[in-house]
Structures are given as structure tokens and as C-alpha cells.
XYZ file of C-alpha atoms in Angstrom:
616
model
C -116.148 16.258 -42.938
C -112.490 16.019 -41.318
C -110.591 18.278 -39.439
C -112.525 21.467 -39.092
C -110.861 25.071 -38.420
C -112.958 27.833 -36.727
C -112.496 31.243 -38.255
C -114.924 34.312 -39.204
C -115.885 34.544 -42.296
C -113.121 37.512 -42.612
C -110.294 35.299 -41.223
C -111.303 32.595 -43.939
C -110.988 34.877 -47.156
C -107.680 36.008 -46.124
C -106.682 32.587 -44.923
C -107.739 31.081 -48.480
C -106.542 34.051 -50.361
C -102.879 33.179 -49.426
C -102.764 29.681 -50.184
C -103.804 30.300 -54.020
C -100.703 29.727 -55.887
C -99.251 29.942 -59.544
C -96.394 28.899 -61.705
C -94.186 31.192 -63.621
C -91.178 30.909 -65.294
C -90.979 27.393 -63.882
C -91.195 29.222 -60.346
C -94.103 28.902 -57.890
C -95.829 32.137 -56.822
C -98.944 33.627 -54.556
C -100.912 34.118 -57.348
C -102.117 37.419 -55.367
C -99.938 39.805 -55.401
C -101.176 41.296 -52.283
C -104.555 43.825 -51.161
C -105.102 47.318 -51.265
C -107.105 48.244 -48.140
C -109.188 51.697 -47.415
C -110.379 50.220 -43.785
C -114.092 51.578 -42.231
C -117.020 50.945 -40.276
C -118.002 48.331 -42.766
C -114.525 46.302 -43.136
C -112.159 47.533 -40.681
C -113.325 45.196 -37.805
C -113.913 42.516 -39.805
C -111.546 41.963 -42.752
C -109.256 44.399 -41.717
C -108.451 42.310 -38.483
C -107.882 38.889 -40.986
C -105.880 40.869 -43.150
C -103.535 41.559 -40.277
C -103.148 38.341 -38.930
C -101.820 37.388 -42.580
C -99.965 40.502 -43.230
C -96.468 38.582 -44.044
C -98.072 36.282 -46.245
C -100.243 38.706 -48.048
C -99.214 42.329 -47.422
C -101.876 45.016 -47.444
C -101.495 48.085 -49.319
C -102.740 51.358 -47.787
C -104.168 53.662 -50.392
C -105.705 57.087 -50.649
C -108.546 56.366 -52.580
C -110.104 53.734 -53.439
C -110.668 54.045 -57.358
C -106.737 54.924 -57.677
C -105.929 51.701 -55.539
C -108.069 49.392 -57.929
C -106.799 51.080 -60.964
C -103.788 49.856 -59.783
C -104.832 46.604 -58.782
C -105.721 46.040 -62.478
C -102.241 47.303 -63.818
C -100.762 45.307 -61.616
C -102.790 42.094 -63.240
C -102.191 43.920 -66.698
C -98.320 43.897 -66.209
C -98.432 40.535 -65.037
C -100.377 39.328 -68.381
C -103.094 38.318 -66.198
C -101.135 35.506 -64.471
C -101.059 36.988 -60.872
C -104.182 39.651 -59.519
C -104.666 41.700 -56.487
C -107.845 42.118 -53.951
C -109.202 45.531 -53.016
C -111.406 45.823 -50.207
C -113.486 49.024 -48.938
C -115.904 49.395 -45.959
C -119.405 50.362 -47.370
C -121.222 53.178 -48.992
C -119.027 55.872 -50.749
C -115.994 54.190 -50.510
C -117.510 50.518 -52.405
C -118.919 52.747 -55.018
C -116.197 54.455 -56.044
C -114.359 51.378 -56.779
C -117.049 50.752 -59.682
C -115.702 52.859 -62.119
C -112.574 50.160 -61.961
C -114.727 47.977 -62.093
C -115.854 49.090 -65.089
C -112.177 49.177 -66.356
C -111.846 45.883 -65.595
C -114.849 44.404 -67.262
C -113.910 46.148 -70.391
C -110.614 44.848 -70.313
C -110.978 41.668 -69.363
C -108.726 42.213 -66.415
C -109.101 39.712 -63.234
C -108.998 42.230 -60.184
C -110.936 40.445 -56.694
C -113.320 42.981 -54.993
C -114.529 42.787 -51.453
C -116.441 45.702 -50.621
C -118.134 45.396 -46.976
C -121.870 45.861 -47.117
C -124.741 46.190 -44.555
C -125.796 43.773 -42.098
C -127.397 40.932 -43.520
C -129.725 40.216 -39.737
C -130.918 43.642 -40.275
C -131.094 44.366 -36.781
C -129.178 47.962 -36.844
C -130.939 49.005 -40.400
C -130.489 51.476 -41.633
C -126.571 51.747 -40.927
C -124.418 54.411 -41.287
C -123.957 54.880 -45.218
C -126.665 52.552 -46.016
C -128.751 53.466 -49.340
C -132.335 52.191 -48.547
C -134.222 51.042 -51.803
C -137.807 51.499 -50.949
C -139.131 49.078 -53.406
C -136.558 46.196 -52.780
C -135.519 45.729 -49.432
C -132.537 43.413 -50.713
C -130.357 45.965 -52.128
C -127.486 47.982 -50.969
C -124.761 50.431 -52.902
C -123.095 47.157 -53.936
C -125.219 46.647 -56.543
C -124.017 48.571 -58.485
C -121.298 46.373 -59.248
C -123.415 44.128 -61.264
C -123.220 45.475 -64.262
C -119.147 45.668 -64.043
C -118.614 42.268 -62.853
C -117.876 38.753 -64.377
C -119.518 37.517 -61.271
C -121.130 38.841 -57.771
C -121.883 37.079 -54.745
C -123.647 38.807 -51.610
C -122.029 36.489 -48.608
C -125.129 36.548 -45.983
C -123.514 33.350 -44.068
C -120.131 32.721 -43.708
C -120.253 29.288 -44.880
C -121.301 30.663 -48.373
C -117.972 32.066 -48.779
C -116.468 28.469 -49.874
C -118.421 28.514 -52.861
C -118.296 32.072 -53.674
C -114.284 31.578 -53.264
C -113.910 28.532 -55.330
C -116.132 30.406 -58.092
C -114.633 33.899 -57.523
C -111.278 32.178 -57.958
C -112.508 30.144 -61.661
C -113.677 33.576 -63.190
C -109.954 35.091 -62.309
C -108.263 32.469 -63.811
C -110.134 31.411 -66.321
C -108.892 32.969 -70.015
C -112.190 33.216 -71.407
C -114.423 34.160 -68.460
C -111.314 36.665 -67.071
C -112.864 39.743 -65.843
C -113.705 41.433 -61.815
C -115.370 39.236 -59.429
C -116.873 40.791 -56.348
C -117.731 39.407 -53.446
C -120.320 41.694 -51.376
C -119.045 40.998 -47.686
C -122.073 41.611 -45.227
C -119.867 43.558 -42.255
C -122.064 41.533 -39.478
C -120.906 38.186 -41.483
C -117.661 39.009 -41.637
C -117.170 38.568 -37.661
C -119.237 35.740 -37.291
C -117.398 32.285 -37.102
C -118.004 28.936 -38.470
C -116.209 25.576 -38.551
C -114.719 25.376 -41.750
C -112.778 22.271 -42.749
C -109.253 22.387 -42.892
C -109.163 20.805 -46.752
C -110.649 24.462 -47.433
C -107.175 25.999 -46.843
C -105.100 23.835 -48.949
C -102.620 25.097 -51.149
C -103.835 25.475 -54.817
C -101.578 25.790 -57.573
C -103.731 27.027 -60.732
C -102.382 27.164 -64.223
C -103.264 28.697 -67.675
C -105.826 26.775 -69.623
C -105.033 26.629 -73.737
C -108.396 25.002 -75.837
C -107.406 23.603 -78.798
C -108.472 24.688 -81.921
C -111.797 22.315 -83.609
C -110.605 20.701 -86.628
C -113.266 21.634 -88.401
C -112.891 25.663 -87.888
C -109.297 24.758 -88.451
C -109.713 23.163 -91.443
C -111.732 26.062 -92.841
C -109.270 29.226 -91.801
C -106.448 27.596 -93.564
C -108.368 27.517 -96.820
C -109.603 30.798 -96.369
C -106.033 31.933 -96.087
C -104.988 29.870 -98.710
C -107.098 31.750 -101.030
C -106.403 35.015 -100.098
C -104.315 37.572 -101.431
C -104.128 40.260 -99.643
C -104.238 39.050 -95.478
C -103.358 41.154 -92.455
C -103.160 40.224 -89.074
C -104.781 42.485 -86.756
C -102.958 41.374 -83.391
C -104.989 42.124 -80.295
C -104.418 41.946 -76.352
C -104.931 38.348 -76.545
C -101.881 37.675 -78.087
C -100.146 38.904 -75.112
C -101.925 37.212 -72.327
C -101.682 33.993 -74.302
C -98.176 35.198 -73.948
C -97.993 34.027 -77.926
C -95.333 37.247 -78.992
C -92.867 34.824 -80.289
C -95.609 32.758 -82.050
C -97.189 35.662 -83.691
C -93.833 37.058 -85.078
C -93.423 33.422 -86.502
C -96.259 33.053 -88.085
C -96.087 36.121 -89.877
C -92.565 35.593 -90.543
C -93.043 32.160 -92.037
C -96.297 33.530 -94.226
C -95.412 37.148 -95.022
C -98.568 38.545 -92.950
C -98.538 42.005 -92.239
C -99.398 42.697 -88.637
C -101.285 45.442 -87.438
C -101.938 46.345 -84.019
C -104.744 47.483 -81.665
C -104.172 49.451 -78.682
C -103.920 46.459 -76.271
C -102.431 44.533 -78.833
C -98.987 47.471 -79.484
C -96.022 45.353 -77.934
C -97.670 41.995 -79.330
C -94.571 42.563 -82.010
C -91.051 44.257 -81.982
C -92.279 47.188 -83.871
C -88.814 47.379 -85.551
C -89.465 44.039 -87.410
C -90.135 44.541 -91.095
C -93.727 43.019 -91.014
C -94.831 45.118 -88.076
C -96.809 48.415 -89.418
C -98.259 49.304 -85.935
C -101.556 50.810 -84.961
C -104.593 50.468 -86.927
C -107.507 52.707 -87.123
C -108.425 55.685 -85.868
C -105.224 56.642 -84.094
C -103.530 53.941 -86.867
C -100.549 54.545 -88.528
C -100.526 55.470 -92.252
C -98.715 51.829 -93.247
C -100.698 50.351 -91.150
C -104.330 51.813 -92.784
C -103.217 51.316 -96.174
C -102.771 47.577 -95.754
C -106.080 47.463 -93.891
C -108.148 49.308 -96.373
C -107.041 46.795 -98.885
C -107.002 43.461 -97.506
C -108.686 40.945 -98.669
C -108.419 38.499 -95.253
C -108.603 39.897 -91.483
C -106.724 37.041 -89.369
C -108.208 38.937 -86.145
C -106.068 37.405 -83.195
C -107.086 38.090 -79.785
C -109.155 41.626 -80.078
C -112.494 42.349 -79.786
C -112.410 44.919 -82.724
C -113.847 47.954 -81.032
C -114.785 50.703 -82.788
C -111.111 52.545 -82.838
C -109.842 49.506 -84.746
C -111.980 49.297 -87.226
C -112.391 52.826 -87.702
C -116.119 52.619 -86.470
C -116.061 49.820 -89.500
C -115.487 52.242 -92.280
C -111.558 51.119 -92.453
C -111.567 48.183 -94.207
C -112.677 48.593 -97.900
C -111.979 45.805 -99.911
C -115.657 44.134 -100.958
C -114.472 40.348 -101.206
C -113.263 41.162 -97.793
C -113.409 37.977 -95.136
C -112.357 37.892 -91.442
C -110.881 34.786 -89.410
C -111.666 35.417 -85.697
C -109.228 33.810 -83.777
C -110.414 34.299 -80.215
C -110.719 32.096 -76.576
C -114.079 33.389 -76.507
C -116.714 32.823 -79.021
C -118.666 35.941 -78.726
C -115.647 37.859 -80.299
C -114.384 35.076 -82.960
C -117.919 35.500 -84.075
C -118.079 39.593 -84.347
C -119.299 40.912 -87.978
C -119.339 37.806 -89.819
C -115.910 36.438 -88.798
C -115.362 32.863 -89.613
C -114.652 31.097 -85.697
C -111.536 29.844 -84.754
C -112.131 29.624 -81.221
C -108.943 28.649 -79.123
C -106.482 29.728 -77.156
C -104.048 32.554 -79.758
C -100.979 30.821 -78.746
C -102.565 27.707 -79.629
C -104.269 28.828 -82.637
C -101.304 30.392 -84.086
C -98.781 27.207 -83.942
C -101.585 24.946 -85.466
C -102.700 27.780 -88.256
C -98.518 27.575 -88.979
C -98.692 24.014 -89.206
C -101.799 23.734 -91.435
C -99.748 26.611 -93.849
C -96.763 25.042 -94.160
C -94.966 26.168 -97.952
C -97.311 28.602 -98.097
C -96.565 32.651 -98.485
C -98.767 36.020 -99.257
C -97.844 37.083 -102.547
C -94.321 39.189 -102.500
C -95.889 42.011 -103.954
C -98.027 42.656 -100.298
C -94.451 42.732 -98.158
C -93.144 44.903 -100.615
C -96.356 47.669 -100.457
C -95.983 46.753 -96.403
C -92.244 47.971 -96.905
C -92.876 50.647 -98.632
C -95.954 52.093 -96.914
C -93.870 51.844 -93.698
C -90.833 53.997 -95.019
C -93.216 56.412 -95.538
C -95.083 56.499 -91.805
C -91.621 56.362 -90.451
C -90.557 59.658 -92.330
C -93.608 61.127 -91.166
C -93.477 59.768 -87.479
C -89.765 61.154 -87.154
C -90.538 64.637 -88.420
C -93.796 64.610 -86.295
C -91.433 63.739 -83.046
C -88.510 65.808 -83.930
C -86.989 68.061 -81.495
C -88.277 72.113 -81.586
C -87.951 75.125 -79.987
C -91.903 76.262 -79.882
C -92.911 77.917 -76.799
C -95.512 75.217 -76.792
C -95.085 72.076 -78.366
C -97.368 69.374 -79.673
C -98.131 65.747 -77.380
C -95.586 64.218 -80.446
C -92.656 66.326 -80.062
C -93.130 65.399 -76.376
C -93.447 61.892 -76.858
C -90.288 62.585 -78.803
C -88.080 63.621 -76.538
C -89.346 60.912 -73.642
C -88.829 58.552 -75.978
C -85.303 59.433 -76.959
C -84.494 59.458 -73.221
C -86.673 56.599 -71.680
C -87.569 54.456 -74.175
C -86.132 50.633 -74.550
C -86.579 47.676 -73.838
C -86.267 48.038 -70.157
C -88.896 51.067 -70.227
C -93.250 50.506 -69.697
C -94.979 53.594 -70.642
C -98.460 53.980 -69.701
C -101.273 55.807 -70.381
C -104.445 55.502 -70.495
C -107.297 59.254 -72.006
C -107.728 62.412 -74.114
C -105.492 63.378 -76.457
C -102.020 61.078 -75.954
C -103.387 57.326 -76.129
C -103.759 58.660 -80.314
C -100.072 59.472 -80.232
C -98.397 57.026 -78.262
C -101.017 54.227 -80.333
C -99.232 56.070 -83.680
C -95.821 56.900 -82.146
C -94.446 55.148 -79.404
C -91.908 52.598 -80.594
C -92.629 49.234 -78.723
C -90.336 46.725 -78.634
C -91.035 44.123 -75.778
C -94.301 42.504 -75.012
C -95.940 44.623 -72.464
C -93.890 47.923 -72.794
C -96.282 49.881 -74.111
C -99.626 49.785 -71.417
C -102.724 51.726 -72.475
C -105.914 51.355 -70.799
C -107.965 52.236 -73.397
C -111.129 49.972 -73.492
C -112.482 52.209 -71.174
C -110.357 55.057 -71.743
C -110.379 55.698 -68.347
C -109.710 59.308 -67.011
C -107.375 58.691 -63.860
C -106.425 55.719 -64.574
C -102.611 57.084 -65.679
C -100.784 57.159 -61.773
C -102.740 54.570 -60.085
C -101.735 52.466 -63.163
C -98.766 53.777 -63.321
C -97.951 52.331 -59.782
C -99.931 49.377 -60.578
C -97.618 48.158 -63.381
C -93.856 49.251 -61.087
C -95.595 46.859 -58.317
C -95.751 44.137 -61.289
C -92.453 44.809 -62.716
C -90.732 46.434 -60.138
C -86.996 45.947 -62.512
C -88.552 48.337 -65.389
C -88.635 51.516 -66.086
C -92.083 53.339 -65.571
C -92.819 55.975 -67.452
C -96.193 57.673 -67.336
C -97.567 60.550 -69.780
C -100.565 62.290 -68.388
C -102.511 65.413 -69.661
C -103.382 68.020 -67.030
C -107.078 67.195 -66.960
C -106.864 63.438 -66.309
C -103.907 64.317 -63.587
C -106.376 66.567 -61.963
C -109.343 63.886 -61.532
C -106.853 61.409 -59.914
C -103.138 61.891 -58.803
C -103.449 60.655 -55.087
C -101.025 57.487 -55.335
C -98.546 59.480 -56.601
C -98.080 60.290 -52.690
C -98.415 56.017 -52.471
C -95.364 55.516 -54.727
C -93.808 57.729 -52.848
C -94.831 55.870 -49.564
C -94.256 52.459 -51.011
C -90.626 53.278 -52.617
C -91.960 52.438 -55.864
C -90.750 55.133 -58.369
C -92.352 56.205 -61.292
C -91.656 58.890 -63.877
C -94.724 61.301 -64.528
C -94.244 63.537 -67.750
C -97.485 65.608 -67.150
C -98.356 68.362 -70.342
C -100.472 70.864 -69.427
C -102.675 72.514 -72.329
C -105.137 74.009 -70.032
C -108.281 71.709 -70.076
C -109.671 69.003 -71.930
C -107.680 69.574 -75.296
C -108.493 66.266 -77.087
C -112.419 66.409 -76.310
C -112.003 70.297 -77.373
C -110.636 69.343 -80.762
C -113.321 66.683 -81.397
C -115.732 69.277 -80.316
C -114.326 71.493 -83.655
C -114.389 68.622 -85.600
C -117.888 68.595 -85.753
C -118.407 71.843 -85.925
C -119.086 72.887 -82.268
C -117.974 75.878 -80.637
C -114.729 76.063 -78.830
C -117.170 75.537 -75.161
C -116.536 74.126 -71.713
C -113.740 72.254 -72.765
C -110.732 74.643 -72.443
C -110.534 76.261 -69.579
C -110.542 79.705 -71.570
C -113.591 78.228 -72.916
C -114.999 77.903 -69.588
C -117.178 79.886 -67.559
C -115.115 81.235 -64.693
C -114.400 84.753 -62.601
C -110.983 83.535 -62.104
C -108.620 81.311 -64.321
C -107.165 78.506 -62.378
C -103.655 79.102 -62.298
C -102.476 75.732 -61.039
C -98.879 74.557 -59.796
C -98.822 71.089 -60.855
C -95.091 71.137 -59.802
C -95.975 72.333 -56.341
C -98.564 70.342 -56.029
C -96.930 67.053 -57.241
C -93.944 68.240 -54.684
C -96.218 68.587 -51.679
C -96.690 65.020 -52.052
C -93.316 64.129 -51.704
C -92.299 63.599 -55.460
C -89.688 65.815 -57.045
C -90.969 67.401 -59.105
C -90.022 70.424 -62.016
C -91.018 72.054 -64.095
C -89.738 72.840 -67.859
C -90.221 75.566 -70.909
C -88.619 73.460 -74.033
C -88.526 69.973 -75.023
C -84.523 70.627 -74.664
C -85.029 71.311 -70.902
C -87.428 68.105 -71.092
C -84.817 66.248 -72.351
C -82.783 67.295 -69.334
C -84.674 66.459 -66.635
C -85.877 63.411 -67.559
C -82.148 61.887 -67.206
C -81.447 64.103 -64.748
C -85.011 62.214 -63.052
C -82.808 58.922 -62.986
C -81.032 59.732 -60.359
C -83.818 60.244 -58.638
C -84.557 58.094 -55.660
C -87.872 58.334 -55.781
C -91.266 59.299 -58.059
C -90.377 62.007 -60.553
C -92.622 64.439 -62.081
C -91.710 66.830 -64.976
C -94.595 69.247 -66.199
C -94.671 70.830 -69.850
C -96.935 73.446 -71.243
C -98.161 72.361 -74.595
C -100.608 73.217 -77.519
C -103.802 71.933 -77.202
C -104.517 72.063 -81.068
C -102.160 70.677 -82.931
C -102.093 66.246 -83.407
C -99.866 64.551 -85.622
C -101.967 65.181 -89.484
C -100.415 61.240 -90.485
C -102.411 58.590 -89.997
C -105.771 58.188 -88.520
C -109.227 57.347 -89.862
C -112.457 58.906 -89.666
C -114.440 58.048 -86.380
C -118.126 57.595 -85.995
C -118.911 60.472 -83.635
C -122.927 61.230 -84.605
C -122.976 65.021 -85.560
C -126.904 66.794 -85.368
C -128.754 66.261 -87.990
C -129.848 70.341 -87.586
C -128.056 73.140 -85.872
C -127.929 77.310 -86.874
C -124.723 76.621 -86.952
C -122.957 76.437 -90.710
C -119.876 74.598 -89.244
C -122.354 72.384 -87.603
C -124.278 71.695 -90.798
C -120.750 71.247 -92.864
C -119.738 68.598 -90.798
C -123.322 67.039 -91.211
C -123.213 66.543 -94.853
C -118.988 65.630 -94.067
C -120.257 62.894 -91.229
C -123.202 61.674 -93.868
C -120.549 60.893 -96.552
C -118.014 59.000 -94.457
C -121.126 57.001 -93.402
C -121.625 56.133 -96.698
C -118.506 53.485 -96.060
C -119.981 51.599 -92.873
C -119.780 47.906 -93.400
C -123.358 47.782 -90.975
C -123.518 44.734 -89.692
């Protein structure tokens, strides 16, 4: 066995944890970029102790809750295109669970993220502990299992040898491009003080690195043809393309073809959207250059996205009935989604040999000149939509406007993540550099807008972060604003206030519902919240103001950069009105029967834009 060590099982996780390394820019790094700790009975004695004898090597982040600190944990690995991670740890009970709903993000996204929630005692001797949910049917589970369903893989760790396995595994999924995703390891909080002799081999340094399959010659072989024979092609450009890090091969390829690209919400920053081939979003929240290419096309060269229901415009977008999709994806179980024709490998990859297999050959002139065209157009419409204006209450465009005007760049990341913005900024916000534009919207997470926010200036600490956040999300989680604050990190927070949930509230009258308990005038109340957001962003140390025009916007946002700390500017705006350009119709199932006539209008509306489903 060799030269043994003898450590808890606590002392060995941390011990491992700081000896996993990666290369970046030719430059060796921890591939963790540290842990967010919320210590309590079930971690602090265990794992919080390791953690501290390792603090210089690994530094531990304090947070104030611990959803917001693994939202940010996954920005952080979202910034970093998934080549670094961080590990969260909570003690048990309350404080594991609400780390699941990041979890869930996570999943969704495909982000890596390392969770090590402490559990209850695997001897049983104290049972039940404090926090402890008893199954009485199954006398093997805890609160932790909840994280099941939201992670890429779970261990329970009832010895402390087990944790050499679970590591070495936990460590595979992070890294791995096509298994990426959370990996939580369940740490039983009478484990994690017991010691064992664990050989010194164990705590080698380990310097991981990105793995890029190869396309099979055969799926090659049959993509090219297909493309060869189309006519009409688009490339839908998704996430993928960016944590292949392939931004320079996508622009080629389209360059050297005349591809369209569109984009998906993880995909926006895949391409300078100021090159002449890039038409930006696609489908629901797409733009209108973008959707007119896509209803036509006669070839989908999906790269990297797992064509959700927002890009394909619940699959009602693309029209075209000798329509055929390529499905260039790491993972098989997307490059196989509605039909596709496989071309599983890595995008980066994929995209250089596609190239090669192409070479001479172009889309017809006529599509970059419609491309060209169509895209005058959305930009006409996308400047008058962000123009400057005096309303008393302008529109989530005219606000994107003015941050834009004053923060965007190249050396600006604006992030985002629910309700009514992530269908602006998708339409609106003009990305220019791979990873400036950072949306969480797989899960279109509620919350996620600060903690990510923080998340992503951890990440890329020599950019500008910029986060847009409506009042409702801002009020379900804004703790690690006071974090930023703490840590030094500063981040810009434009927050617009329009009084309650304004994009569910406008979906709501799209299918004919009443205005109802989404507002808060719509709400059933004796007294209408009258809430200080700039107060209440001040009394945790940010400065923070507040402004009545988009002028006054403009004005504090550069007066902001002065700032030495987190900034946040709040704006009353109108909940109704969204940028009429652009978009597709959504599959949001209306009832089939209601007293209502606007309900029954939308009905028969909802039963004729089914009528263009491509099922299946």
C-alpha cells in the first residue's frame, strides 16, 4: 500500500480537493476555485475544521445563504466555461435542502458545481438528530435525498475510506464534457471526524484537461452531404460552442460557407453579434432576422444546444417541410433530439472537420443576402425599441438601452437570469465577446441574478459586471449583495421595479386570464407594500440610488464607476409593455373550457398555432 497518511474523512476531501489542478492559457491552476461554507451542527466540526487547516490553499467563502452561495458557485464555473468549479458545503437539514434548487440549476445547465452537504450519523447511535427527517418506511434516507434527482452523481460516504472512490468519481463527472453536471457527496457528520490511514499516492497532484472525441467518419461523412444538398442551412449555435471554447471556429465556419448563425440563450456571445452572418436569438424571445431564416431553412446544423422549447418555439418555428437537422453534440442524447442526423463530438472538433469536409463549398448568395437584409430590418427595430425617452415609466428595452450605451463592451458581462428581461436582453443585448452575455435560463431560475452576479466577478474578476434584475426575483434572493460587498467584489445591480411579477402577469393576459395574483395591485392585500429597494440595498452596504428617467439612469450608472464598491440603481418601469419585434408563439396549454370569452378566444388562438407543431 505505501506510505499511508492518517486524516478524517473531512481532512481528506479538503486535502484532495487542493491538489486537483488544471491548465489554462498554457498556465497551471487549482482547478477549484475555492468553497462557499454555511458551517453547523452537521459540518462545522467536521469539514469546517479541514477546511481551515487548508484555508491558504483553498479559501472558504462565507455566505448568507446557502442557495445564493451555490448560485454563485455555478456562475463562477459558467464564467470560467466550465474549466475551473467551486465546492459548497452545508451542515444538514434546512440548510442541504435549500441548496437543491441549485442543484437543479446546475443539472439543467450542465454546470459542474461539487456539493457536500453534511448528513446524519451513519452508526445511528444519536437518531434522530437535530434536523433529521425520519422516513418511516425506509430507514436509509435523510433530506439529502433529495438531491438525486438534481445530480449527475450522489454518493452517501458511511466510511471514510469510501471517500477515495466517491472523489475520484465525483471528480470524472466535473470534468468530463459530456457527463458535466453537480455531483454531491452526502457527508455522514459522524464520518466526517473519524480517521483512517489513507495512502499518501491519494493526495497527489492531478492535473486534468479537456477531453475533445472526434467526430465518426461515418456520421461525418453523412452531415457533409446533407449540407451539400441543402439550400437553405442555419446554424443554431448553442452553449456548447462556448465551453468547447470553439467561438473562433464557429465564426469560421460560417464565414468560409455563408451559414447564418442563430443563437440560443446560452449560446448569445458564441459570435460577435456585429458580424454580418450573426442574426442573434432564435425563438421565442428571437430576433425578427433571426426567425425569418429559421422558418425557412431547409438544414438545422444544431451545434452544442439541447433545443429546448424557447428555441424552437415549442417546435412550431421551423416551417420548411423538406426540413433536416444535423445534431452536432458531445452527448448523444441531444445530437439525436427530433430526428437529427448524429454528429456526436466535441463542437470545436466537429466544426474544423465539417470545414474540412466543405472545402469550395458556399450556401447559395441569395440566403446571405435575405440574412442581410432581414437583419437591417431587426436592427431598425431593436434601436427604436432601445431608444432613449422621457416616460414616467419606461419599458425593460429602453432600460436595457441606456445600460447598454453606458456599460456595454467588450470588457462588460451582463447577467441575468427570470421574468420578463432574459426576452429582452436574448433580443437586445449586443454581445460581442464569448461569455459577455450570461443568462441562466435553462432553469430560469428566480434568484439566481446577484448570487450569479457575484459568481461570474469571482471568475472574471478584470470585467465589468453588470446585473439587471426585476423587483420580484431581487426580492426572493438579494443576500450576497451584502457578500460582494464583504468580499470587495463589485458588481453593478440595475434593479426595475414594476410592482410584482410583470412577465408572468402578461402571459397570464395572453391567454386570456384575469389580471390576478401577479401584480401586486392584483394581489390580495390590506396594505400595498411600499418597498425601498434603495434603502434596503444601502443597509447592506452597497450604494445604492435611486432614479425617475432613463436620463438620470444614464447618470448614475457612470457616475456608479467610481464606485468602490457594489452599486445598485433602481428604476420604476411599466410592467406591460415588451418589445412587439420578434418573438414566436410559445406552447403555454390554455383550458380547453372557461366562462371566460378571453379565455375561450385564446383557446381557439392556442388550437391554431398548434396546428404548426412538428410532434415528434
Amino acid at each position: 500500500m505505501g506510505k499511508t497518511i492518517r486524516l478524517t474523512m473531512a481532512q481528506a476531501v479538503a486535502h484532495f480537493l487542493k491538489k486537483q489542478m488544471t491548465i489554462i492559457d498554457g498556465q497551471k491552476q487549482p482547478i477549484f476555485g475555492g468553497v462557499w461554507a454555511i458551517f453547523g451542527h452537521g459540518n462545522v466540526a467536521g469539514i469546517g475544521e479541514a477546511l481551515y487547516q487548508v484555508r491558504e490553499e483553498l479559501p472558504t467563502f462565507r455566505a448568507h445563504n446557502e442557495q445564493g452561495m451555490a448560485h454563485a458557485a455555478v456562475a463562477f464555473a459558467k464564467a470560467s466555461f466550465r474549466q475551473r468549479f467551486m465546492a459548497c458545503t452545508t451542515s444538514i437539514g434546512p440548510g442541504a435542502l435549500n441548496m437543491v434548487t441549485a442543484a437543479g440549476v446546475a443539472h439543467v445547465n450542465r454546470i459542474p458545481v461539487l456539493l457536500l452537504p453534511g448528513d446524519v450519523f451513519a452508526n445511528r447511535a444519536p437518531d434522530p438528530v437535530l434536523q433529521q427527517i425520519e422516513d418511516f418506511g425506509d430507514g436509509t434516507v435523510s433530506a439529502n435525498d433529495a438531491f438525486r434527482s438534481v445530480s449527475r452523481y450522489f454518493d452517501r460516504i458511511t466510511r471514510p475510506e469510501q471517500i477515495m472512490t466517491a472523489l475520484k468519481r465525483a471528480m470524472q463527472v466535473l470534468t468530463d464534457p459530456l457527463d458535466c453536471g453537480p455531483v454531491t457527496l452526502s457527508l455522514c457528520q459522524d464520518v466526517q471526524a473519524e480517521a483512517f490511514d489513507y495512502p499518501e499516492s491519494f493526495f497527489e497532484e492531478h492535473v486534468w484537461a479537456q477531453r475533445r472525441p472526434q467526430p465518426d467518419s461515418d456520421e461525418l461523412a453523412n452531415a457533409i452531404a446533407l449540407i451539400r444538398r441543402s439550400e437553405k442551412p442555419v446554424i443554431l449555435a448553442g452553449g456548447g460552442v462556448l465551453y468547447s471554447q470553439a467561438t473562433k471556429e464557429l465564426a469560421a465556419f460560417a464565414e468560409a460557407h455563408d451559414i447564418p448563425v442563430v443563437v440560443t440563450q446560452a449560446g448569445k456571445s458564441a459570435i460577435d453579434e456585429t458580424h454580418p452572418l450573426a442574426l442573434g436569438s432564435v425563438g421565442v424571445t428571437g430576433t425578427s432576422a433571426a426567425n425569418a431564416i429559421a422558418e425557412d431553412t431547409d438544414l438545422v446544423i444544431a451545434v452544442g444546444t439541447r433545443c429546448q422549447d424557447f428555441t424552437t418555439g415549442s417546435w412550431a418555428l421551423f416551417k420548411n417541410e423538406k426540413l433536416t437537422m444535423i445534431g452536432l453534440n458531445i452527448a448523444a442524447y441531444d445530437a439525436l433530439k427530433h430526428n437529427s442526423h448524429p454528429l456526436v463530438a466535441d463542437a470545436r472538433e466537429g466544426l474544423k472537420a465539417l470545414s474540412a469536409g466543405l472545402t469550395g463549398w458556399r450556401a447559395p448568395a441569395s440566403l446571405a443576402e435575405k440574412a442581410t437584409r432581414e437583419k437591417q430590418i431587426w436592427m431598425e427595430a431593436a434601436a427604436k425599441a432601445m431608444a432613449t425617452t422621457n416616460a414616467a415609466l419606461p419599458s425593460d428595452a429602453q432600460v436595457i438601452g441606456a445600460v447598454t450605451r453606458t456599460l456595454g463592451g467588450e470588457n462588460s458581462i451582463l447577467v441575468c437570469a427570470a421574468g420578463g428581461l432574459p426576452g429582452e436582453l436574448h433580443k437586445l443585448w449586443p454581445a460581442t465577446a464569448p461569455g459577455s452575455y450570461h443568462m441562466e435560463y435553462g432553469f430560469s431560475c428566480m434568484g439566481y441574478e446577484i448570487a450569479g452576479g457575484l459568481g461570474v466577478k469571482m471568475a472574471r474578476p478584470d470585467k465589468d459586471v453588470v446585473v439587471m434584475v426585476g423587483d420580484g426575483s431581487y426580492m426572493m434572493l438579494n443576500s450576497e449583495l451584502a457578500t460582494s460587498v464583504m468580499l470587495g467584489l463589485k458588481i453593478t445591480v440595475v434593479l426595475l421595479d414594476n410592482r410584482g411579477y410583470g412577465c408572468i402577469n402578461r402571459l397570464q393576459m395572453a391567454t386570456g386570464g384575469a389580471n390576478f395574483n401577479n401584480l401586486l395591485k392584483d394581489s390580495r392585500y390590506e396594505v400595498m407594500p411600499e418597498i425601498d429597494f434603495r434603502a434596503h440595498a444601502a443597509s447592506m452596504g452597497a450604494a445604492a440610488v435611486k432614479v425617475s428617467s432613463i436620463t438620470e439612469l444614464e447618470q448614475a450608472i457612470e457616475a456608479s464607476k467610481k464606485n468602490d464598491r457594489s452599486s445598485v440603481i433602481v428604476i420604476d418601469t411599466d410592467p406591460l409593455i415588451t418589445t412587439d419585434e420578434g418573438g414566436h408563439w410559445w406552447d403555454v396549454a390554455v383550458p380547453e373550457v372557461s366562462p371566460r370569452i378571453e379565455v375561450n378566444k385564446a383557446r381557439a388562438a392556442y388550437e391554431k398555432a398548434r396546428a404548426s407543431q412538428r410532434i415528434g
